[in-house]
Amino acid sequence: MKRNIAKQKLKAGELVFGGWITLPCPAAAEVMALAGFDFLVIDTEHGAINVESVQAILQAMGGTDVAPIVRLAGSQRMFANKILDTGPLGIIVPMVSSREDAEATVSAALYPPEGTRGIGLGRAEGYELDRREEYLKVANEEMLVAVQVEHRDGIACIEEIVAVPGIDLVFLGPADLAGSMGYRTQPGHPDVAKAIDRVAQAARRAKIPVGIPVSGPEDLARRVTQGFQFFHIGVDTVYLGGACRRGLREAQEAGAAALAAGVQAP
């Protein structure tokens, strides 16, 4: 079974860098996987991605070392089973705002006795052909279980959330957190910053790595000093759009400069 390099690095206290996949395009996901990220999150919450697309994307990433993680649309056990049977090495459950939410996340992600995940016949289990027994032995160990805290209710009981056994990562959602606090367009508001720091401190006291999206090198460096380890540094659509804009701008500037220099006479 493929090993989870992101989880291994987190356990070793190393920094982990990854991106977000929102497009149902296996080829684009493969390109990102080949770029050298530690992890890639396939986003079924906000991305236009269904279970079939998740499996196709995972198959495209199969020849790389990247740890594929799926952000679920919720913590419902039946939906989690379908996603987990496609073979990711981790899940992120959004809007975890209570101890009960956190317990449901762990329960859905892990096989008994640690959880209640059902045993299927899907890609993860090798379609019951030649690797099912091996997978069942190590699946819980390799699975990265992440709770996403992104609401003021989650901040209020963060100490209870991080006390739940089986959580490998607490991931912050600053934008939705700011919205829940009345600062929808101000994720950098001082009150939001205090809430984020409270989560980071609680997670660190519980010896659980904490992650967050970052907007660039300076933001990342600041978060490293705050004890964050797991960094979401970019999105497929933003990378694509940015490259297109940059390429077009460079072509326009080069063309304009050439015209200004004069066109050779025929």
JSON list of N, CA and C in Angstrom, two decimals, residues 2 8 17 25 27 29 34 42 76 107 115 117 123 139 183 200 223 236 244 248 252:
[
{"chain": "A", "resi": 2, "resn": "LYS", "atom": "N", "xyz": [0.45, 2.27, -0.71]},
{"chain": "A", "resi": 2, "resn": "LYS", "atom": "CA", "xyz": [1.15, 3.55, -0.76]},
{"chain": "A", "resi": 2, "resn": "LYS", "atom": "C", "xyz": [1.18, 4.18, 0.63]},
{"chain": "A", "resi": 8, "resn": "GLN", "atom": "N", "xyz": [3.50, 11.18, 7.65]},
{"chain": "A", "resi": 8, "resn": "GLN", "atom": "CA", "xyz": [4.82, 10.88, 8.19]},
{"chain": "A", "resi": 8, "resn": "GLN", "atom": "C", "xyz": [5.58, 12.16, 8.53]},
{"chain": "A", "resi": 17, "resn": "PHE", "atom": "N", "xyz": [3.53, 20.87, 2.58]},
{"chain": "A", "resi": 17, "resn": "PHE", "atom": "CA", "xyz": [2.98, 21.83, 1.61]},
{"chain": "A", "resi": 17, "resn": "PHE", "atom": "C", "xyz": [2.12, 21.12, 0.58]},
{"chain": "A", "resi": 25, "resn": "CYS", "atom": "N", "xyz": [-10.74, 17.07, -13.33]},
{"chain": "A", "resi": 25, "resn": "CYS", "atom": "CA", "xyz": [-9.85, 16.80, -14.47]},
{"chain": "A", "resi": 25, "resn": "CYS", "atom": "C", "xyz": [-8.66, 15.97, -14.01]},
{"chain": "A", "resi": 27, "resn": "ALA", "atom": "N", "xyz": [-6.13, 14.75, -15.63]},
{"chain": "A", "resi": 27, "resn": "ALA", "atom": "CA", "xyz": [-4.85, 15.17, -16.21]},
{"chain": "A", "resi": 27, "resn": "ALA", "atom": "C", "xyz": [-4.27, 16.37, -15.46]},
{"chain": "A", "resi": 29, "resn": "ALA", "atom": "N", "xyz": [-4.88, 17.16, -12.37]},
{"chain": "A", "resi": 29, "resn": "ALA", "atom": "CA", "xyz": [-4.47, 16.66, -11.06]},
{"chain": "A", "resi": 29, "resn": "ALA", "atom": "C", "xyz": [-3.13, 15.94, -11.15]},
{"chain": "A", "resi": 34, "resn": "LEU", "atom": "N", "xyz": [2.71, 15.68, -10.03]},
{"chain": "A", "resi": 34, "resn": "LEU", "atom": "CA", "xyz": [4.09, 15.56, -10.49]},
{"chain": "A", "resi": 34, "resn": "LEU", "atom": "C", "xyz": [4.94, 16.77, -10.11]},
{"chain": "A", "resi": 42, "resn": "ILE", "atom": "N", "xyz": [-8.52, 16.92, -2.78]},
{"chain": "A", "resi": 42, "resn": "ILE", "atom": "CA", "xyz": [-9.59, 16.86, -3.77]},
{"chain": "A", "resi": 42, "resn": "ILE", "atom": "C", "xyz": [-10.84, 17.38, -3.08]},
{"chain": "A", "resi": 76, "resn": "GLN", "atom": "N", "xyz": [-21.29, 12.55, 6.88]},
{"chain": "A", "resi": 76, "resn": "GLN", "atom": "CA", "xyz": [-22.20, 11.42, 6.85]},
{"chain": "A", "resi": 76, "resn": "GLN", "atom": "C", "xyz": [-21.44, 10.12, 6.55]},
{"chain": "A", "resi": 107, "resn": "SER", "atom": "N", "xyz": [-14.81, 8.46, 13.59]},
{"chain": "A", "resi": 107, "resn": "SER", "atom": "CA", "xyz": [-15.56, 7.22, 13.44]},
{"chain": "A", "resi": 107, "resn": "SER", "atom": "C", "xyz": [-15.73, 6.85, 11.97]},
{"chain": "A", "resi": 115, "resn": "GLY", "atom": "N", "xyz": [-12.98, 2.98, 14.75]},
{"chain": "A", "resi": 115, "resn": "GLY", "atom": "CA", "xyz": [-14.08, 3.69, 14.12]},
{"chain": "A", "resi": 115, "resn": "GLY", "atom": "C", "xyz": [-15.15, 2.74, 13.64]},
{"chain": "A", "resi": 117, "resn": "ARG", "atom": "N", "xyz": [-15.96, 2.63, 10.07]},
{"chain": "A", "resi": 117, "resn": "ARG", "atom": "CA", "xyz": [-15.88, 2.56, 8.61]},
{"chain": "A", "resi": 117, "resn": "ARG", "atom": "C", "xyz": [-16.23, 1.16, 8.14]},
{"chain": "A", "resi": 123, "resn": "ARG", "atom": "N", "xyz": [-11.74, 0.26, -4.87]},
{"chain": "A", "resi": 123, "resn": "ARG", "atom": "CA", "xyz": [-10.35, 0.44, -5.30]},
{"chain": "A", "resi": 123, "resn": "ARG", "atom": "C", "xyz": [-9.39, 0.40, -4.12]},
{"chain": "A", "resi": 139, "resn": "ALA", "atom": "N", "xyz": [-4.56, 0.47, 6.92]},
{"chain": "A", "resi": 139, "resn": "ALA", "atom": "CA", "xyz": [-5.39, 1.61, 6.50]},
{"chain": "A", "resi": 139, "resn": "ALA", "atom": "C", "xyz": [-5.54, 2.66, 7.60]},
{"chain": "A", "resi": 183, "resn": "TYR", "atom": "N", "xyz": [-17.45, 39.15, 10.29]},
{"chain": "A", "resi": 183, "resn": "TYR", "atom": "CA", "xyz": [-16.43, 39.86, 9.52]},
{"chain": "A", "resi": 183, "resn": "TYR", "atom": "C", "xyz": [-16.24, 39.18, 8.16]},
{"chain": "A", "resi": 200, "resn": "ALA", "atom": "N", "xyz": [-4.81, 27.30, 17.27]},
{"chain": "A", "resi": 200, "resn": "ALA", "atom": "CA", "xyz": [-3.44, 26.82, 17.12]},
{"chain": "A", "resi": 200, "resn": "ALA", "atom": "C", "xyz": [-2.84, 26.43, 18.46]},
{"chain": "A", "resi": 223, "resn": "ARG", "atom": "N", "xyz": [2.98, 32.21, 9.75]},
{"chain": "A", "resi": 223, "resn": "ARG", "atom": "CA", "xyz": [2.27, 31.07, 10.32]},
{"chain": "A", "resi": 223, "resn": "ARG", "atom": "C", "xyz": [3.24, 30.01, 10.87]},
{"chain": "A", "resi": 236, "resn": "ASP", "atom": "N", "xyz": [-5.91, 24.77, -8.04]},
{"chain": "A", "resi": 236, "resn": "ASP", "atom": "CA", "xyz": [-5.71, 24.49, -9.47]},
{"chain": "A", "resi": 236, "resn": "ASP", "atom": "C", "xyz": [-6.21, 25.63, -10.36]},
{"chain": "A", "resi": 244, "resn": "CYS", "atom": "N", "xyz": [-2.14, 31.81, -17.19]},
{"chain": "A", "resi": 244, "resn": "CYS", "atom": "CA", "xyz": [-2.71, 32.38, -18.41]},
{"chain": "A", "resi": 244, "resn": "CYS", "atom": "C", "xyz": [-2.53, 33.90, -18.44]},
{"chain": "A", "resi": 248, "resn": "LEU", "atom": "N", "xyz": [-0.18, 35.89, -21.11]},
{"chain": "A", "resi": 248, "resn": "LEU", "atom": "CA", "xyz": [-0.78, 36.89, -21.99]},
{"chain": "A", "resi": 248, "resn": "LEU", "atom": "C", "xyz": [-0.13, 38.26, -21.78]},
{"chain": "A", "resi": 252, "resn": "GLN", "atom": "N", "xyz": [1.82, 40.43, -24.57]},
{"chain": "A", "resi": 252, "resn": "GLN", "atom": "CA", "xyz": [1.38, 41.79, -24.93]},
{"chain": "A", "resi": 252, "resn": "GLN", "atom": "C", "xyz": [2.51, 42.80, -24.74]}
]
